[in-house]
Amino acid sequence: MKAIYLYEFLSSNEKTQLLYEKYLEYYNCADWQEFMQFMTSFAYIYWGRDDDQTYVNLLVDPSDKEYDKKCEFIEKLVIDAGIEDMDFRILRSHPIYKESRGNYYFVYGYFLLELIYKGVYFKLNELNAKLPKNQQIKGFRSFYCDYFSEQTLLYNVLKDVYGKKYIQMPGDYIKNEFGIIAEPDYYIRNGNKIFLFESKDILIPSETKVSNDYENISSELKKRLYYEEKRNGGIDNKAVLQLLNNTQKILRKTAEWDQGYKEKNIRIYPIIILHDNIYNCPGINDLVRMWFEEELEKMREEYDVSRIENITIINIDVFIVYKDLLQKSEGSLDKMISSYHKYVSEDIAKKARTQEEAIKMYKDRIISFEYYLSTKYSPDYKRMFMQVAKTYIKE
């Protein structure tokens, strides 16, 4: 689903036309549908098998009329075994091992799936950097995050879940219609329940991710999700502070984009949307919650902070994978968020009978929102992929 949104964006956006052409040229594909046909066919071989072997053979039939083209495509994804690979960056983009021409092995099938969507950005970034400077998309990372991650993916995914229900306003509409600079990235109001979204398609350095250094990792996350100090001594607000600034507007009833609620009855749900599964790891929501609560303490004298729910980090995939659940009354977003925070905030000291039980309960209480949902409602990821793959695979 995300890949289709991305390829449609690349093929239709005026600024990305040259880059899109270079991408297709690199893989020797006529269009993105042909790319998807090849990639999903190979991924189908891995995910469609009945066994659980780690290494899966990928054989190209020499009698296949597209034998050479398929081999050339696959060999764009072949790993050079002699290269040192921090954070598996190279393996992620080259997850196939070559035994001989036409005879290959999947090193790790999940990385092949990632290439269908996640790997596209890194290849585009690489190709963009190789273009003459006057043809490059300047500030490509910022362009990609603003125009695709937020204004295409986030908007379409939320619209796909909620359709025409509720009051919904994407950030670009709020910005252009009301002349606001620090607008929420997406706004939904269902009666007196208000959902504020900040979308952050963030990257942290590979050296940090593999460092196992808590201080280093939390420092990098802080700069991307809380605030970053400027050289002049000021600060650059990130998701936590951006959400709180708009929360204050709502509590004061000075939010230009919506005046149709009673401020004494509202419940505000601040949500950070992240775009990479790596941020589903335990403890990140807990860390962000601590920063959020520090700021709430500063607001208590002036604002009724009881109207503000706990901050929640939600991976964009949740709105795709759990779409059917979120459309039901019993699975509504407000109920799922409240249930999650009730679970992670349970008093371990009162419930645990032994130290070992307390340690296990603590580990269970720092899980991500998406992982919590998966313990209650188990989506069949393999079935979902197979359904999409069959759309592009030739008989």
XYZ file of C-alpha atoms in Angstrom:
395
model
C 0.000 0.000 0.000
C 2.714 2.512 0.989
C 4.754 1.565 -2.068
C 1.827 2.240 -4.398
C 1.290 5.680 -2.865
C 5.002 6.385 -3.292
C 5.250 5.249 -6.922
C 2.109 7.177 -7.860
C 3.589 10.251 -6.200
C 6.919 9.885 -8.033
C 5.270 9.332 -11.404
C 2.854 12.265 -11.093
C 4.824 14.969 -9.253
C 6.444 17.471 -11.627
C 9.560 17.852 -9.456
C 10.310 14.128 -9.343
C 9.952 13.302 -13.047
C 13.678 13.202 -13.850
C 14.473 11.286 -10.668
C 11.667 8.822 -11.378
C 13.068 8.249 -14.881
C 16.559 7.650 -13.466
C 15.133 5.179 -10.967
C 13.393 3.174 -13.690
C 16.499 3.373 -15.854
C 18.640 1.967 -13.026
C 16.413 -1.107 -12.754
C 15.734 -1.229 -16.523
C 11.980 -1.053 -16.017
C 9.433 0.650 -18.276
C 7.304 1.871 -15.359
C 6.776 1.327 -11.636
C 4.251 -1.415 -12.317
C 6.978 -3.466 -14.012
C 9.308 -2.838 -11.076
C 6.585 -4.041 -8.692
C 5.976 -7.062 -10.908
C 9.599 -8.171 -10.598
C 10.023 -7.313 -6.927
C 6.777 -8.822 -5.694
C 7.370 -11.949 -7.784
C 10.691 -12.563 -6.055
C 9.278 -11.677 -2.629
C 6.345 -14.015 -3.346
C 8.792 -16.898 -3.775
C 10.160 -16.176 -0.293
C 6.905 -15.467 1.524
C 4.778 -17.941 -0.389
C 6.718 -21.014 0.706
C 5.413 -23.452 3.309
C 8.705 -24.171 5.097
C 10.610 -21.909 7.504
C 14.095 -22.151 6.023
C 16.244 -19.041 6.385
C 18.023 -19.456 3.046
C 15.663 -19.763 0.086
C 16.837 -20.499 -3.442
C 15.811 -18.161 -6.265
C 16.260 -19.844 -9.643
C 15.619 -18.120 -12.965
C 14.542 -20.525 -15.693
C 17.061 -20.285 -18.589
C 14.189 -20.862 -21.026
C 12.331 -17.807 -19.708
C 12.137 -15.221 -22.491
C 12.979 -12.551 -19.874
C 15.882 -14.567 -18.434
C 18.549 -11.902 -19.056
C 16.348 -9.052 -17.882
C 15.379 -10.866 -14.691
C 19.003 -11.779 -13.939
C 20.114 -8.177 -14.499
C 17.350 -6.952 -12.192
C 18.253 -9.438 -9.467
C 21.940 -8.625 -9.719
C 21.168 -5.022 -8.808
C 20.191 -6.534 -5.441
C 23.181 -8.850 -4.957
C 25.382 -8.339 -1.888
C 29.154 -7.962 -2.146
C 30.250 -10.326 0.628
C 33.529 -8.475 1.172
C 32.012 -5.153 2.261
C 31.827 -4.201 5.947
C 28.196 -3.438 6.717
C 27.241 -1.347 9.751
C 23.547 -1.504 10.671
C 23.054 -3.908 7.720
C 22.681 -0.873 5.452
C 24.195 -2.638 2.449
C 22.405 -5.909 3.149
C 19.104 -4.035 3.393
C 19.552 -2.771 -0.169
C 21.249 -5.953 -1.463
C 19.524 -8.893 0.308
C 20.390 -11.515 -2.312
C 23.492 -13.709 -2.642
C 24.660 -14.814 -6.107
C 25.776 -18.422 -6.519
C 25.964 -18.124 -10.320
C 24.024 -16.337 -13.040
C 20.420 -17.446 -12.694
C 21.055 -19.092 -9.316
C 20.576 -16.899 -6.253
C 19.706 -17.096 -2.556
C 17.710 -14.762 -0.342
C 19.999 -13.760 2.514
C 17.099 -12.297 4.495
C 13.640 -12.110 2.948
C 12.372 -9.304 5.178
C 14.949 -6.938 3.671
C 13.603 -7.779 0.219
C 10.143 -6.709 1.391
C 11.622 -3.492 2.761
C 13.109 -2.721 -0.655
C 9.625 -2.526 -2.169
C 8.990 0.617 -0.121
C 11.613 1.662 2.404
C 14.568 1.037 0.105
C 13.150 3.330 -2.562
C 14.004 6.497 -0.615
C 17.663 5.547 -0.214
C 18.053 4.711 -3.916
C 16.300 7.948 -4.894
C 18.563 9.909 -2.553
C 21.630 8.245 -4.091
C 20.451 8.917 -7.655
C 19.512 12.507 -6.828
C 23.033 13.174 -5.497
C 24.516 11.926 -8.800
C 22.492 14.367 -10.919
C 24.070 17.658 -12.068
C 23.507 20.235 -9.338
C 21.059 22.244 -11.458
C 18.894 19.123 -11.896
C 18.921 17.897 -8.295
C 15.974 18.261 -5.958
C 17.542 20.513 -3.365
C 16.968 19.472 0.240
C 15.707 16.111 -0.976
C 15.130 14.700 2.518
C 12.964 17.665 3.500
C 11.120 17.547 0.174
C 10.433 13.813 0.568
C 9.185 14.116 4.166
C 6.965 17.142 3.492
C 5.438 16.272 0.147
C 5.336 12.501 0.342
C 5.506 11.240 3.964
C 3.139 13.911 5.267
C 1.104 15.432 2.452
C 0.658 12.229 0.459
C 1.032 9.186 2.691
C -0.331 10.510 6.005
C -3.223 12.380 4.408
C -4.302 9.461 2.217
C -3.926 6.789 4.891
C -6.008 8.708 7.449
C -8.587 9.595 4.814
C -8.760 5.937 3.830
C -9.540 4.973 7.441
C -12.045 7.699 8.278
C -13.487 8.644 4.890
C -15.879 11.562 5.287
C -16.542 10.934 8.976
C -15.780 13.593 11.586
C -14.181 16.980 11.090
C -10.899 16.375 9.293
C -8.333 18.922 8.194
C -4.914 18.179 6.689
C -2.107 20.510 7.666
C -1.689 22.132 4.241
C -5.382 23.109 4.259
C -5.075 24.677 7.741
C -1.891 26.487 6.713
C -3.246 27.893 3.450
C -6.808 28.591 4.575
C -5.959 30.277 7.878
C -2.429 31.552 7.246
C -0.950 29.565 10.132
C 2.744 28.670 10.291
C 2.870 26.121 13.126
C -0.206 24.147 12.106
C -0.859 20.528 13.150
C 0.048 18.045 10.428
C -3.460 16.588 10.622
C -6.512 17.410 12.724
C -9.534 15.254 13.483
C -12.437 16.094 15.789
C -15.146 13.582 16.616
C -17.561 15.497 18.831
C -15.466 16.527 21.823
C -12.615 14.125 21.051
C -9.757 15.911 19.305
C -6.848 14.106 17.670
C -3.730 16.154 16.925
C -1.166 14.549 14.639
C 2.486 15.401 14.071
C 4.193 13.376 11.358
C 7.950 12.766 11.732
C 9.730 10.665 9.132
C 12.983 10.780 11.083
C 16.358 9.119 10.585
C 19.050 8.698 13.223
C 22.688 7.867 12.406
C 23.533 4.178 11.973
C 26.399 4.566 14.450
C 23.885 5.665 17.065
C 21.424 2.844 16.382
C 24.066 0.132 16.878
C 25.870 1.871 19.751
C 23.756 0.412 22.614
C 24.465 3.756 24.275
C 21.265 4.974 25.959
C 22.478 8.549 26.395
C 23.525 8.795 22.767
C 20.299 7.281 21.451
C 18.038 9.390 23.706
C 19.984 12.527 22.734
C 19.402 11.876 19.028
C 15.714 11.150 19.613
C 15.396 14.280 21.720
C 16.720 16.443 18.873
C 14.171 14.950 16.502
C 11.099 14.574 18.705
C 11.396 17.142 21.540
C 13.562 20.140 20.648
C 16.951 21.026 19.214
C 19.121 23.795 20.581
C 20.169 26.480 18.101
C 23.564 28.136 17.980
C 22.022 31.451 19.015
C 20.711 29.889 22.232
C 17.130 29.440 21.064
C 15.354 26.158 20.434
C 13.763 24.549 17.416
C 10.479 22.955 18.475
C 9.903 19.347 17.460
C 6.867 17.061 17.748
C 6.333 17.191 21.547
C 6.419 20.978 21.756
C 4.539 21.430 18.477
C 1.713 19.273 19.793
C 1.612 21.157 23.094
C 1.563 24.557 21.389
C -1.515 23.555 19.392
C -3.022 21.891 22.457
C -2.763 25.222 24.276
C -4.532 26.937 21.392
C -7.375 24.438 21.623
C -7.684 24.820 25.407
C -7.772 28.617 25.016
C -10.183 28.187 22.092
C -7.932 30.292 19.876
C -7.356 27.570 17.238
C -8.295 29.446 14.076
C -9.280 26.296 12.190
C -11.971 25.026 14.600
C -14.247 26.792 17.050
C -17.113 24.304 17.141
C -16.408 22.581 20.457
C -16.879 23.246 24.163
C -13.419 23.585 25.675
C -14.628 22.358 29.084
C -15.766 19.030 27.621
C -12.980 18.129 25.219
C -10.437 15.288 25.322
C -7.259 15.964 23.380
C -5.203 13.056 22.016
C -1.687 14.169 21.005
C -0.191 11.729 18.502
C 3.239 11.457 16.895
C 3.211 9.512 13.634
C 6.526 7.807 12.849
C 7.369 6.097 9.560
C 9.995 3.489 10.382
C 9.385 0.217 12.218
C 12.662 0.617 14.091
C 10.903 3.123 16.365
C 8.536 0.403 17.548
C 11.283 -0.776 19.877
C 10.465 -0.818 23.616
C 10.897 2.319 25.671
C 10.620 5.083 23.071
C 7.028 6.022 23.912
C 7.993 5.976 27.592
C 10.893 8.358 26.931
C 8.733 10.757 24.919
C 6.009 10.580 27.568
C 8.502 11.763 30.225
C 9.398 14.803 28.108
C 5.706 15.459 27.528
C 4.867 15.277 31.228
C 7.693 17.681 32.088
C 6.058 20.233 29.799
C 2.577 19.540 31.183
C 3.831 20.407 34.667
C 4.741 23.878 33.389
C 1.190 24.329 32.074
C -0.798 23.252 35.141
C -1.374 26.683 36.648
C -2.685 28.168 33.413
C -4.405 25.234 31.693
C -6.720 22.371 32.588
C -4.245 19.624 31.660
C -6.751 16.946 32.727
C -8.232 17.483 29.270
C -5.029 16.185 27.670
C -4.492 12.460 27.171
C -1.048 10.841 27.272
C 1.079 11.361 24.184
C 1.159 8.334 21.878
C 3.668 7.318 19.221
C 1.943 5.457 16.408
C 3.626 3.940 13.386
C 1.944 4.911 10.114
C 1.497 1.193 9.380
C -1.083 0.925 12.178
C -3.606 2.863 10.079
C -3.070 0.467 7.178
C -2.827 -2.871 8.981
C -5.561 -2.148 11.553
C -7.843 -0.150 9.273
C -10.821 -2.496 9.757
C -10.421 -2.465 13.538
C -10.136 1.327 13.751
C -13.356 1.721 11.770
C -15.305 -0.231 14.387
C -16.757 1.329 17.511
C -14.963 -1.132 19.799
C -11.647 -0.452 18.059
C -11.888 3.331 17.797
C -8.618 5.219 18.112
C -9.534 6.904 21.393
C -10.431 3.544 22.987
C -7.249 1.885 21.744
C -5.085 4.759 23.023
C -6.777 4.764 26.431
C -6.484 0.980 26.707
C -2.791 1.120 25.785
C -1.926 3.770 28.359
C -3.959 2.051 31.052
C -1.941 -1.109 30.418
C 1.523 0.500 30.353
C 0.832 2.630 33.449
C -0.328 -0.196 35.727
C 1.291 -0.183 39.162
C 3.821 -3.003 38.909
C 4.759 -2.813 42.614
C 1.197 -3.689 43.591
C 0.702 -6.482 41.063
C 4.072 -8.252 40.968
C 4.571 -11.028 43.519
C 8.272 -11.624 42.869
C 11.238 -9.664 41.586
C 11.335 -11.791 38.433
C 7.665 -11.106 37.807
C 8.238 -7.391 38.348
C 11.061 -7.346 35.779
C 8.911 -9.158 33.219
C 5.976 -6.820 33.854
C 8.229 -3.793 33.487
C 9.480 -5.047 30.121
C 5.878 -5.629 29.050
C 4.936 -2.083 30.075
C 7.431 -0.306 27.781
C 6.103 -1.812 24.541
C 5.028 0.304 21.576
C 1.415 1.081 20.732
C 1.612 -1.093 17.606
C 3.036 -4.038 19.530
C 0.279 -3.669 22.127
C -2.354 -3.836 19.389
C -0.700 -6.941 17.954
C -1.125 -8.735 21.295
C -4.868 -8.084 21.158
C -5.584 -8.300 17.437
C -3.128 -10.329 15.356
C -2.995 -9.188 11.719
C -1.962 -11.707 9.076
C 0.924 -9.806 7.448
C 1.766 -12.667 5.120
C -1.795 -12.847 3.802
C -1.855 -9.069 3.274
C 1.367 -9.179 1.285
C 0.235 -12.155 -0.793
C -2.976 -10.337 -1.734
C -1.048 -7.279 -2.938
C 1.629 -9.401 -4.664
C -0.945 -11.295 -6.728
C -2.019 -7.999 -8.267
C 1.373 -7.618 -9.948
C 2.451 -11.194 -10.602
C 1.958 -12.528 -14.097
C 0.348 -15.900 -14.426
